[in-house]
Coordinates of C-alpha atoms (C1' of nucleotides) in Angstrom, one line a residue:
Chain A
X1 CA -186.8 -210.8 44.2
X2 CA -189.3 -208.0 44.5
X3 CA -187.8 -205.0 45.9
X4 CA -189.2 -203.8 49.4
X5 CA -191.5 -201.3 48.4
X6 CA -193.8 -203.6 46.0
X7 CA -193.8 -206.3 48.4
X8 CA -195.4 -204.2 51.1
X9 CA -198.0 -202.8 48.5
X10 CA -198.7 -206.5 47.8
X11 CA -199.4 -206.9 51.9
X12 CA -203.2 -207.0 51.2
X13 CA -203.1 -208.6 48.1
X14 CA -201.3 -209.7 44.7
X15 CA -201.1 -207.1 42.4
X16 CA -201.7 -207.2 38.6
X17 CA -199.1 -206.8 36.4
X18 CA -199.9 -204.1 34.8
X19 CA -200.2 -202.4 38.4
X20 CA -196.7 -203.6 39.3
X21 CA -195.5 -202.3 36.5
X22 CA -197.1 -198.9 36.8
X23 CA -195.3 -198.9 40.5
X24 CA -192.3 -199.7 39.6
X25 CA -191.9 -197.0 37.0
X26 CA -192.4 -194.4 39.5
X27 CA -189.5 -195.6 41.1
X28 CA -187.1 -195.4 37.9
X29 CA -185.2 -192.0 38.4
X30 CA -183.8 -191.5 41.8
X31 CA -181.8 -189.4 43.8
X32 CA -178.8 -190.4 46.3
X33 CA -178.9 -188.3 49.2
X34 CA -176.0 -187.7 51.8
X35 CA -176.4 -188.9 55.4
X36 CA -177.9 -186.2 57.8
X37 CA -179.2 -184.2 55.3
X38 CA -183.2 -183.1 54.8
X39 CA -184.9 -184.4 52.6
X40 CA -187.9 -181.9 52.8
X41 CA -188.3 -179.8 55.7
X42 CA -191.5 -178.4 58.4
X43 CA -193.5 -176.2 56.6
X44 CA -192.4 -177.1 52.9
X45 CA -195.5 -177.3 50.6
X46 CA -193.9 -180.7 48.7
X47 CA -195.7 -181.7 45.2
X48 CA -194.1 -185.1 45.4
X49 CA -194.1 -187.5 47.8
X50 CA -190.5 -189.6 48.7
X51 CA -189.9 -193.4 48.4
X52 CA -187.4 -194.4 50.0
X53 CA -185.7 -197.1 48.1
X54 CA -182.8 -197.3 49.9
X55 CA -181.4 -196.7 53.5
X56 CA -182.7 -195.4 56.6
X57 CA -184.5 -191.8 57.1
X58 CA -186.5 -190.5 59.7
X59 CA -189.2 -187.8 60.3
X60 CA -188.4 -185.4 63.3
X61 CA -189.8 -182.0 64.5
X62 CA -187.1 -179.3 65.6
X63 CA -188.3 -177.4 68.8
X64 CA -187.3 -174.4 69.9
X65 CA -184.6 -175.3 72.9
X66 CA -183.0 -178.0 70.5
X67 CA -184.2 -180.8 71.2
X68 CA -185.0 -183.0 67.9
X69 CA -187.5 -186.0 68.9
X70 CA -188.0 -188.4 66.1
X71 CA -191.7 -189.3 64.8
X72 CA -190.4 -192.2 62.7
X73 CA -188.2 -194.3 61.6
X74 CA -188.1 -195.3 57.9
X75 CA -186.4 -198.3 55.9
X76 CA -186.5 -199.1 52.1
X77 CA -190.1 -199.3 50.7
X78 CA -191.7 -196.5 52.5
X79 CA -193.0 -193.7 51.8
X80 CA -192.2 -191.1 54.2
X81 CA -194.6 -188.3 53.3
X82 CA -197.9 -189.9 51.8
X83 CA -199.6 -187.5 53.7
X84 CA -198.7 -184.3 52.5
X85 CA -200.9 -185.7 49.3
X86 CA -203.9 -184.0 50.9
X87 CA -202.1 -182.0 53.8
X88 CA -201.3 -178.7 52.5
X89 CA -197.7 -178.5 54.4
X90 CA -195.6 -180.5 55.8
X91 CA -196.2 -180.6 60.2
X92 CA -192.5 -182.4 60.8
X93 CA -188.9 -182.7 58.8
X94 CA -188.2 -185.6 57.1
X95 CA -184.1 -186.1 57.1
X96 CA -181.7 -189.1 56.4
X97 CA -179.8 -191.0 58.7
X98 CA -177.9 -192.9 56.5
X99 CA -177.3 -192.5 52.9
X100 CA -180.2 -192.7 50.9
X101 CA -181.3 -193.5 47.6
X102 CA -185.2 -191.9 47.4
X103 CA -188.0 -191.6 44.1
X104 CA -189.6 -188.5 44.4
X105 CA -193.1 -189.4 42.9
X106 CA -195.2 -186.3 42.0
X107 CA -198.3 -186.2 43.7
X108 CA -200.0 -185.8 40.3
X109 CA -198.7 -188.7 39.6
X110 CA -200.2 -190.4 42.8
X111 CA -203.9 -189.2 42.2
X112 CA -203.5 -190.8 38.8
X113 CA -202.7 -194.0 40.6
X114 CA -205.9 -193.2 42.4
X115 CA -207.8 -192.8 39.8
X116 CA -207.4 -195.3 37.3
X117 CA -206.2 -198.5 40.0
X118 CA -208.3 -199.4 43.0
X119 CA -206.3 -201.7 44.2
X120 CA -203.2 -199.4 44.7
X121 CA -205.2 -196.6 46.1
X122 CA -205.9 -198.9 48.9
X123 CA -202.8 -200.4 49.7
X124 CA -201.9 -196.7 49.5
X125 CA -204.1 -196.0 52.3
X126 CA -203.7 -198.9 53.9
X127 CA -200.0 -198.4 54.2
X128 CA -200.9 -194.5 55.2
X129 CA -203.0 -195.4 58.2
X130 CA -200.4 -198.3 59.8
X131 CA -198.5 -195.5 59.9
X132 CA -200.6 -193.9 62.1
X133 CA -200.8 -197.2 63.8
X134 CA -197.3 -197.4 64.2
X135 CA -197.2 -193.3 65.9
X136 CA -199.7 -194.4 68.4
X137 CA -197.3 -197.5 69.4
X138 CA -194.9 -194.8 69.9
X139 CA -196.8 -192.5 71.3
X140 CA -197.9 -195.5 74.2
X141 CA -194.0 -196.5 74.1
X142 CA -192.2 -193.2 74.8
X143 CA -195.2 -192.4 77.1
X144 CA -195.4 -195.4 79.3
X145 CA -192.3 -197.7 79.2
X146 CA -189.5 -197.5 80.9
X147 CA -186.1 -197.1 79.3
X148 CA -184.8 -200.5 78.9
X149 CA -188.3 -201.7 78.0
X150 CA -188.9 -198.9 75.2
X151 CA -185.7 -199.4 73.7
X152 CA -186.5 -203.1 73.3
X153 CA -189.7 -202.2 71.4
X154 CA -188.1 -200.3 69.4
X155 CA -185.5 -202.9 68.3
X156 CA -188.6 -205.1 67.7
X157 CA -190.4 -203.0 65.6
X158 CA -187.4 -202.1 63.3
X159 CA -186.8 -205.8 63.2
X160 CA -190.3 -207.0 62.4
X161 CA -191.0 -204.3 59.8
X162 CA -187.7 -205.0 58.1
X163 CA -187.5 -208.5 58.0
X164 CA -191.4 -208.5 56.5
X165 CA -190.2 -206.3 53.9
X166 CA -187.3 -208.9 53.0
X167 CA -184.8 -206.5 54.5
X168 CA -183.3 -208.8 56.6
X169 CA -183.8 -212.5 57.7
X170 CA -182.0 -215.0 60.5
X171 CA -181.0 -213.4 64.0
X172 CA -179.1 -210.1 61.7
X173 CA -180.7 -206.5 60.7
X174 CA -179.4 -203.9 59.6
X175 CA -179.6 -200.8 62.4
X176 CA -177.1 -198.0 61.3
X177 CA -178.4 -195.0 64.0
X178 CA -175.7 -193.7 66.5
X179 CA -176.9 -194.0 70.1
X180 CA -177.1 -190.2 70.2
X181 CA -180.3 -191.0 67.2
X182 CA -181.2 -193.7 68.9
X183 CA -181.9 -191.4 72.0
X184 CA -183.9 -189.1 69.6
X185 CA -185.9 -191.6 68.9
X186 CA -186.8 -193.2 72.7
X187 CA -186.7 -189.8 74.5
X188 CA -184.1 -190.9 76.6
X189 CA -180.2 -189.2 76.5
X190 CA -177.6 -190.3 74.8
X191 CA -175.8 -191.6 78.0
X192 CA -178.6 -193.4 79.2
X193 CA -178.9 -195.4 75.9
X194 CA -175.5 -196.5 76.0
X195 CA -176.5 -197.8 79.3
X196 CA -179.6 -199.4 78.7
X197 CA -177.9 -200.9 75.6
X198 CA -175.3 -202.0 77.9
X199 CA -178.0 -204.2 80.1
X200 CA -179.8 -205.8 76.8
X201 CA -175.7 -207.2 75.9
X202 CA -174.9 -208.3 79.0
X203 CA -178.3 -210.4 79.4
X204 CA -177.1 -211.7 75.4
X205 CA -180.3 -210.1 74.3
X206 CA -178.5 -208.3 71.3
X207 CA -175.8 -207.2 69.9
X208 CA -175.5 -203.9 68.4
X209 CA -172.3 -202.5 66.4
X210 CA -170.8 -201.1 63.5
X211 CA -175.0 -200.3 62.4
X212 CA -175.6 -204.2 62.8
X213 CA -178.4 -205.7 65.0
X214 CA -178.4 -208.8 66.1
X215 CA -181.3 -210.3 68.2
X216 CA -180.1 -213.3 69.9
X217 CA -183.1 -213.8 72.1
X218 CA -186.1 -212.7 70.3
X219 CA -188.9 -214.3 72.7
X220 CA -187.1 -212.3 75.6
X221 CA -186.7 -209.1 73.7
X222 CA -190.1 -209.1 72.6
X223 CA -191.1 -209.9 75.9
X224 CA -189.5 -207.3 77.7
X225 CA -190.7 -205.1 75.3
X226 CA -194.3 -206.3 75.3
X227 CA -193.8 -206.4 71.6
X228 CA -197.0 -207.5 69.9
X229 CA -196.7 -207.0 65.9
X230 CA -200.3 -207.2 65.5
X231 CA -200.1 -202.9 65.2
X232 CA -198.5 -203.6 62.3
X233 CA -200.6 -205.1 60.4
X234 CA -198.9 -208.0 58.9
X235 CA -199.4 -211.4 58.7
X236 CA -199.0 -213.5 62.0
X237 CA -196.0 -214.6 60.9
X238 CA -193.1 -214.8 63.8
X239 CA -189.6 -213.8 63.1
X240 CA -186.8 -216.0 65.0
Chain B
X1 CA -225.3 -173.5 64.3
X2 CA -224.1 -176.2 62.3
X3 CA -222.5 -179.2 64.6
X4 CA -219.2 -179.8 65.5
X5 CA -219.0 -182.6 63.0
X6 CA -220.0 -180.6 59.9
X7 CA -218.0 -177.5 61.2
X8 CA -215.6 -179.4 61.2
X9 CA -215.8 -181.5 57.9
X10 CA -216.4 -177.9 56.1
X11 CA -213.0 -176.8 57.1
X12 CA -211.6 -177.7 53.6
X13 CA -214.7 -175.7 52.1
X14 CA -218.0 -175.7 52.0
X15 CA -220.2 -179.1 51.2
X16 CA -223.6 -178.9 49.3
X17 CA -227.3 -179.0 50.7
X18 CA -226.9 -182.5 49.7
X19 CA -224.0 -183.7 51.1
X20 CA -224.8 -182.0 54.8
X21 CA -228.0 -183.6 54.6
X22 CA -226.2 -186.7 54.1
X23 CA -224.1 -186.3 56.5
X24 CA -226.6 -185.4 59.0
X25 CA -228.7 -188.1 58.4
X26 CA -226.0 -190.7 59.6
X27 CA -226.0 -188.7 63.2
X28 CA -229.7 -189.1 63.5
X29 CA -229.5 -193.0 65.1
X30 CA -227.7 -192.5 68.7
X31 CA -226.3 -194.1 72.0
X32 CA -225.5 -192.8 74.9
X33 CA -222.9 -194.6 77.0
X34 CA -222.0 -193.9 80.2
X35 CA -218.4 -192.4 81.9
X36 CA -215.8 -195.3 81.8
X37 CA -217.2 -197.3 79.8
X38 CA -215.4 -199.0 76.5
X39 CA -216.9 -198.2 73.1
X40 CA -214.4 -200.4 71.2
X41 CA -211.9 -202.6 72.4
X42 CA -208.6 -203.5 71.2
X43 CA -208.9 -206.3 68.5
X44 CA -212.4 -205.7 68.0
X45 CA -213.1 -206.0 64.1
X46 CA -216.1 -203.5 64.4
X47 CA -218.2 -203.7 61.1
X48 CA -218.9 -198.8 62.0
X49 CA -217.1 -196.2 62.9
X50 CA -217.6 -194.2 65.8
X51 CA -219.1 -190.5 65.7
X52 CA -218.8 -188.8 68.5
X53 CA -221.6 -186.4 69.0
X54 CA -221.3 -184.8 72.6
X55 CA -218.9 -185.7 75.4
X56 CA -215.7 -186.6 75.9
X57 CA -214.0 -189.9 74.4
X58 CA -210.4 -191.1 74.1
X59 CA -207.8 -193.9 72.7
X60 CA -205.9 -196.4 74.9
X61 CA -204.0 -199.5 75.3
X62 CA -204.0 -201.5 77.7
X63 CA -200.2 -202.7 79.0
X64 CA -199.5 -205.9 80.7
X65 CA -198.2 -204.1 84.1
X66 CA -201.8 -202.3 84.3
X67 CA -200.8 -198.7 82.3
X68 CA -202.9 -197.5 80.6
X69 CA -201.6 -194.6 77.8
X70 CA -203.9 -192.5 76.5
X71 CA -203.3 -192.0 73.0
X72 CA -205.7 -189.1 71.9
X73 CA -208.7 -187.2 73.5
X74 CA -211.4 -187.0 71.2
X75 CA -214.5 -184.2 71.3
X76 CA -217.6 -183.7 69.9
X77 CA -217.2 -183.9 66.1
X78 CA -214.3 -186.8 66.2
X79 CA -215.0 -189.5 64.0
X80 CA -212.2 -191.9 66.7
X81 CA -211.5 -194.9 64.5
X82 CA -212.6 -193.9 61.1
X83 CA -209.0 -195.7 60.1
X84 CA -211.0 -199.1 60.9
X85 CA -212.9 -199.1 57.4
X86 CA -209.0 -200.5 56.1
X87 CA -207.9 -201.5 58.9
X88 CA -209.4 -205.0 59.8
X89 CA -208.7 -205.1 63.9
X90 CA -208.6 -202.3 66.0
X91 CA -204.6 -201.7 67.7
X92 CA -206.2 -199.9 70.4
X93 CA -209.2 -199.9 72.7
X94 CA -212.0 -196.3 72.5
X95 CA -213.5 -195.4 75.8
X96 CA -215.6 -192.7 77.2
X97 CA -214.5 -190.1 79.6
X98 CA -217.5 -188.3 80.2
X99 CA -221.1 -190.0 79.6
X100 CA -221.1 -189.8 75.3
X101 CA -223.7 -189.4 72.4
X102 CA -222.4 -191.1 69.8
X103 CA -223.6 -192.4 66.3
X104 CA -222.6 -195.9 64.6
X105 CA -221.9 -195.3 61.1
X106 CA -221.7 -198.7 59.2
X107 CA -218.6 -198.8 57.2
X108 CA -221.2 -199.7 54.3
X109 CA -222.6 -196.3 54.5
X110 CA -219.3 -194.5 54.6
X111 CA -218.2 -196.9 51.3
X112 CA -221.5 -195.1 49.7
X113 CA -220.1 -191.8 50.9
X114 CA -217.2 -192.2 49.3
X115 CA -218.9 -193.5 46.0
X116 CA -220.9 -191.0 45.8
X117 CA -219.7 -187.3 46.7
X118 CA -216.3 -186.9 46.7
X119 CA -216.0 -183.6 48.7
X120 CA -217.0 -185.9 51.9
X121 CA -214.1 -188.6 50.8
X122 CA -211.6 -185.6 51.3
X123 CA -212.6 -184.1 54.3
X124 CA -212.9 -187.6 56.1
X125 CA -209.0 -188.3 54.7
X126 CA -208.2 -184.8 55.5
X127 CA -209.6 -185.5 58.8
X128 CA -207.7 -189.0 59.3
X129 CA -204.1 -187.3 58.3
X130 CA -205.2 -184.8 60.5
X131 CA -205.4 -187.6 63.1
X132 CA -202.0 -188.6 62.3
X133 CA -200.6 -185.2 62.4
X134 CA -202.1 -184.9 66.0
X135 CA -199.8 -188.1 67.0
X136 CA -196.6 -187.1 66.1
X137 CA -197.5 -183.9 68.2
X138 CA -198.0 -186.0 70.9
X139 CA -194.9 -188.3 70.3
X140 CA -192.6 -185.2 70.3
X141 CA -194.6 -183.8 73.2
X142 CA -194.1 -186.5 75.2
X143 CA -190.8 -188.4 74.1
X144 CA -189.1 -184.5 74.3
X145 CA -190.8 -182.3 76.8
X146 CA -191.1 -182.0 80.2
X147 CA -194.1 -181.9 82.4
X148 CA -195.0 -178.7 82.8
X149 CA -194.2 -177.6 79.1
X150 CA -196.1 -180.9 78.4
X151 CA -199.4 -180.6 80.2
X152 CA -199.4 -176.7 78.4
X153 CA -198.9 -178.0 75.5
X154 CA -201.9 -180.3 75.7
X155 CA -203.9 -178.2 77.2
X156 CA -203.6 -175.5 74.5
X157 CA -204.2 -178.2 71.8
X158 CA -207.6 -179.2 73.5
X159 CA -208.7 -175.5 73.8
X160 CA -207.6 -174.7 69.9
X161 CA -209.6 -177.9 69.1
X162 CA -213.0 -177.1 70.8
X163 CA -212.6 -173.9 69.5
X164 CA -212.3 -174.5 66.4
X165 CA -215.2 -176.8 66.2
X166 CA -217.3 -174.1 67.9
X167 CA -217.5 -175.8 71.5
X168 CA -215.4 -172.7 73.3
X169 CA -215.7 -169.5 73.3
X170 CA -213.5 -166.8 75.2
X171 CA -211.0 -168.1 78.0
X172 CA -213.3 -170.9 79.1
X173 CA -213.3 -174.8 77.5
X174 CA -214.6 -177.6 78.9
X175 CA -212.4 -180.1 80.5
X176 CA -213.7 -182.8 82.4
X177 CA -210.9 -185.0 82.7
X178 CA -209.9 -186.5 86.5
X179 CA -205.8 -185.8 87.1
X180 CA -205.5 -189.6 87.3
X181 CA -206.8 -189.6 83.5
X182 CA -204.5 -186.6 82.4
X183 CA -201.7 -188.2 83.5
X184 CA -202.6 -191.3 81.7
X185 CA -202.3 -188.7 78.5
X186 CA -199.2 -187.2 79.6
X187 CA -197.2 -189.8 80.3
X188 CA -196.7 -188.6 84.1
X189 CA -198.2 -189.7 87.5
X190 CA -201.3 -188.3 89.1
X191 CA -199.4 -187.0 91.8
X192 CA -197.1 -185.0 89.5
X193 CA -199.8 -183.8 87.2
X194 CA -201.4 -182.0 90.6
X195 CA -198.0 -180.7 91.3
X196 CA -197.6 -179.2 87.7
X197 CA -201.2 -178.0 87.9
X198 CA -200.3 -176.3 91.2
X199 CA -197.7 -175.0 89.3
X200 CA -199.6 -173.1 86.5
X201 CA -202.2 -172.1 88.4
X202 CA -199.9 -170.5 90.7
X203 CA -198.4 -168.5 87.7
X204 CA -202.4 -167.1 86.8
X205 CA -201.7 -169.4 83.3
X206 CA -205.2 -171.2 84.2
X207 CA -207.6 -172.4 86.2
X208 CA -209.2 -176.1 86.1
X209 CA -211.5 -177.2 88.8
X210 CA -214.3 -179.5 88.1
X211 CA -214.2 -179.9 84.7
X212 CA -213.8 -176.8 83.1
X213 CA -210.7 -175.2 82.1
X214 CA -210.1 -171.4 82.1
X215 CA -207.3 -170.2 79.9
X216 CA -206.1 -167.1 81.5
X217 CA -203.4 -166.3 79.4
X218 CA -203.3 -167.8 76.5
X219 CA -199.9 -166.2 74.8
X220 CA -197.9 -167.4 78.1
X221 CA -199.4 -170.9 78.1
X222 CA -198.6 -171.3 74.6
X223 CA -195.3 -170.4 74.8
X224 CA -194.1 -172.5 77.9
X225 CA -195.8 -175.3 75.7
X226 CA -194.3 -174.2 72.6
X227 CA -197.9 -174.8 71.1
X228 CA -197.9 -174.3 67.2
X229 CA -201.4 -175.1 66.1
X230 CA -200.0 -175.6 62.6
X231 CA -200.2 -179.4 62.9
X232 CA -204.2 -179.1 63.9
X233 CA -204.2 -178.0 60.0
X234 CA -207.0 -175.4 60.3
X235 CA -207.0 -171.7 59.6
X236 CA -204.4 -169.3 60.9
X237 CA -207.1 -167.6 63.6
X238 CA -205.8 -167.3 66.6
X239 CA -207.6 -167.7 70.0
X240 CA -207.1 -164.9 72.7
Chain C
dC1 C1' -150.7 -190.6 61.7
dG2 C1' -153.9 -187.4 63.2
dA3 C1' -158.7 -185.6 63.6
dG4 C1' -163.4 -185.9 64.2
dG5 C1' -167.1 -188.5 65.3
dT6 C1' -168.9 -192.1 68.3
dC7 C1' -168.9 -194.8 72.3
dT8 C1' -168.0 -195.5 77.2
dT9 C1' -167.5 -194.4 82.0
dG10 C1' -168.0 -191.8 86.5
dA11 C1' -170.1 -188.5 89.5
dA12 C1' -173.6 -185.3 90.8
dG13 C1' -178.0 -183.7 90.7
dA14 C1' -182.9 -183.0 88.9
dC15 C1' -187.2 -184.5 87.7
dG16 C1' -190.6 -187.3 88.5
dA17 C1' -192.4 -191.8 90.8
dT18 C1' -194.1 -194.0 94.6
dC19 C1' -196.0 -194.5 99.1
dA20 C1' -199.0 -192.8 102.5
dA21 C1' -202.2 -190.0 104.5
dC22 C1' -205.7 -186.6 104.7
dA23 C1' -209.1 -183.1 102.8
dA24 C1' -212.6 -181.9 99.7
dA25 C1' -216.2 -182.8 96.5
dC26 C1' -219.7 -185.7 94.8
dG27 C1' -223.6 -188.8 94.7
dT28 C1' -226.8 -191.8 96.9
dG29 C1' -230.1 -193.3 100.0
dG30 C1' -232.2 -192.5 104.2
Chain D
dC1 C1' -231.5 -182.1 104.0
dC2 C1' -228.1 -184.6 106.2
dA3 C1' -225.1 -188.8 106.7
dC4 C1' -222.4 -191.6 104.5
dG5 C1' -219.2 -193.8 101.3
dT6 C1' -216.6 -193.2 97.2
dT7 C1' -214.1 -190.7 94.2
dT8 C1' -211.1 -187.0 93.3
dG9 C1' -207.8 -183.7 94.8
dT10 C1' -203.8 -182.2 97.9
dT11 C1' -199.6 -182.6 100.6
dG12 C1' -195.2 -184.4 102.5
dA13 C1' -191.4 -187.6 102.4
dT14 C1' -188.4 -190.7 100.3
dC15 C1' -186.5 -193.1 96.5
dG16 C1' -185.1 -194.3 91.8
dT17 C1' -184.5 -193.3 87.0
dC18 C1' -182.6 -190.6 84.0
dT19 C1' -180.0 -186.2 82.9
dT20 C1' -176.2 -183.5 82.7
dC21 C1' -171.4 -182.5 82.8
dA22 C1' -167.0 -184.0 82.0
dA23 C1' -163.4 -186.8 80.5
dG24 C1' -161.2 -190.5 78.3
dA25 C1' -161.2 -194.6 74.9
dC26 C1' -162.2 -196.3 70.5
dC27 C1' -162.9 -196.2 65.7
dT28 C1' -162.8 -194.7 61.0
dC29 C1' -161.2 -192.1 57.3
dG30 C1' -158.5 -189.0 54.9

DNA sequence: CGAGGTCTTGAAGACGATCAACAAACGTGG
DNA sequence: CCACGTTTGTTGATCGTCTTCAAGACCTCG
């Protein structure tokens, strides 16, 4: 079984095996890293770029009265700072939620990539600008849905993307934020997602405990979240 | 004076007689379009990219119950969906604001760019990060920060960004958005974004009446929107 | 078993939405 | 140039969502 990360460079297209191989040598010495720790930090100059192999991270910007909003969420296979490949310094934090088991692939590494396999550098950018894709869903999510309907996207996209990496598969998905994340994430307090949470289990839309999610209506969630994958840029494939 | 598009795709350094004239030559072939009017629309598989040459443009979805989130504001200069040359449909519709000049580039011709001179294949991935550095702003901005400190924040970032590309000067910018269509970028009703105007007007921050905005005092609105232009990723100059 | 984190619940209040009406500005045609 | 209709801006009142504060229950782990 292909782990997560070369399956989603494979999204556009099969690799060769040389190319796989290249890829999956980057991703031979890795670090574990504590829950709740940074993994690089605003500001940082990073000359690597981090694959998360393992577990669930985030990017987030600090702000001055505390407040912590979260940019992204990330699960095995990503990588969670492509960008700072041609951005000078880093514009957000990059942290772990859970415990984490991350490559740290030097960027020189990366434009050798670049230079020598055409095929990676696109799913490279491919994979850099759903990403965008994905903070423009958010940004239209947190800006114009309601509570109960933005957390129900956001249970969708964390379902979809993980299930297409082979992260997860019937009605069960791995989701190990506390509601006090969770609320990072939506915008909304920590109170009010327990709430709105609350509403999604009574209707026997999901259950959510112990970090597990389980969907148990998917056409309703979806639909109350007027979840359409097609910003993610996968194949038209339905989970159910 | 150079144009806002080569200003700005000379912010990583300086591009040869060559490569301007290259560049140039892609702006020659233009359209206007009209206020209100859509120049892509969600799904479209356009075969160009959009250069913006003078006016105002900006991203949206459309939501089922009639919403209708902006997702950026785009200026003279903006390339607005350079990310379709990878990515096959678009996720979100491009409309105009204020009647537009804008050039087609065929993604053919920006494949040749990219063959050919690889100072312009930087700046345009410089200038698509840049794009995803300016979305995270905007999912913290408006997932974490309330009106007031919200609509300062934005309007600093659109003042920093026609300054930068030469289109202000001093306290004034042009800003010809209706409050109906800033609220649509702020996540807030019309009747609230009048209120918070009301409110920073009051306070001798700015002035914005038909169109054009008139920073007053910049430090102040800067801080109440806890503006930090490092995620525009240009130099450290400082507007006053 | 105790301690710290996480979840849950209640009550009060704030921020912003919605509804409704009017005023001002703008553009168009007479 | 004025008259008119349309769009945009302004204001007030009411209502609902979500926040904050506070406390207690539950869970997990040493």
């Amino acid at each position: 079984m292909p782990s997560p990360f070369i399956r989603k460079m494979e999204r556009l297209g099969p690799l060769s095996e040389e190319e796989r191989r290249v890829l999956l040598s980057a991703t031979q010495a890795t670090r574990m890293i504590e829950p709740d720790q940074d993994i690089a930090r605003e500001g940082d100059r990073p000359g690597q770029s981090c694959l998360l192999l393992d577990g669930f991270a985030c990017r987030y910007k600090l702000l001055p009265d505390g407040k912590r909003p979260m940019l992204s969420i990330h699960i095995a296979g990503d990588f969670c700072d492509l960008h700072s490949l041609y951005l000078e310094r880093l514009d957000h934090s990059i942290g772990t939620l859970t415990r984490c088991r991350v490559a740290f692939v030097p960027h020189g590494t990366i434009r050798d990539w670049m230079a020598s396999y055409p095929r990676i550098t696109r799913a490279l950018w491919h994979d850099t600008l759903v990403d965008g894709a994905i903070h423009r869903e958010w940004v239209a999510n947190v800006g114009a849905r309601p509570a109960l309907e933005r957390f129900a996207h956001l249970l969708c996209e964390v379902a979809a993307r993980m299930r297409w990496c082979g992260l997860a598969q019937g009605k069960e998905c791995e989701l190990p934020l506390t509601q006090s994340e969770l609320g990072d994430a939506l915008g909304i307090s920590l109170v009010h997602v327990n709430r709105v949470l609350q509403e999604l289990r009574r209707d026997g839309l999901v259950e959510l405990r112990r970090g597990m999610l389980v969907i148990n209506d998917w056409d309703r969630l979806a639909e109350i979240g007027q979840f359409d994958p097609a910003y993610l840029y996968v194949g038209a494939e339905r989970p159910s």
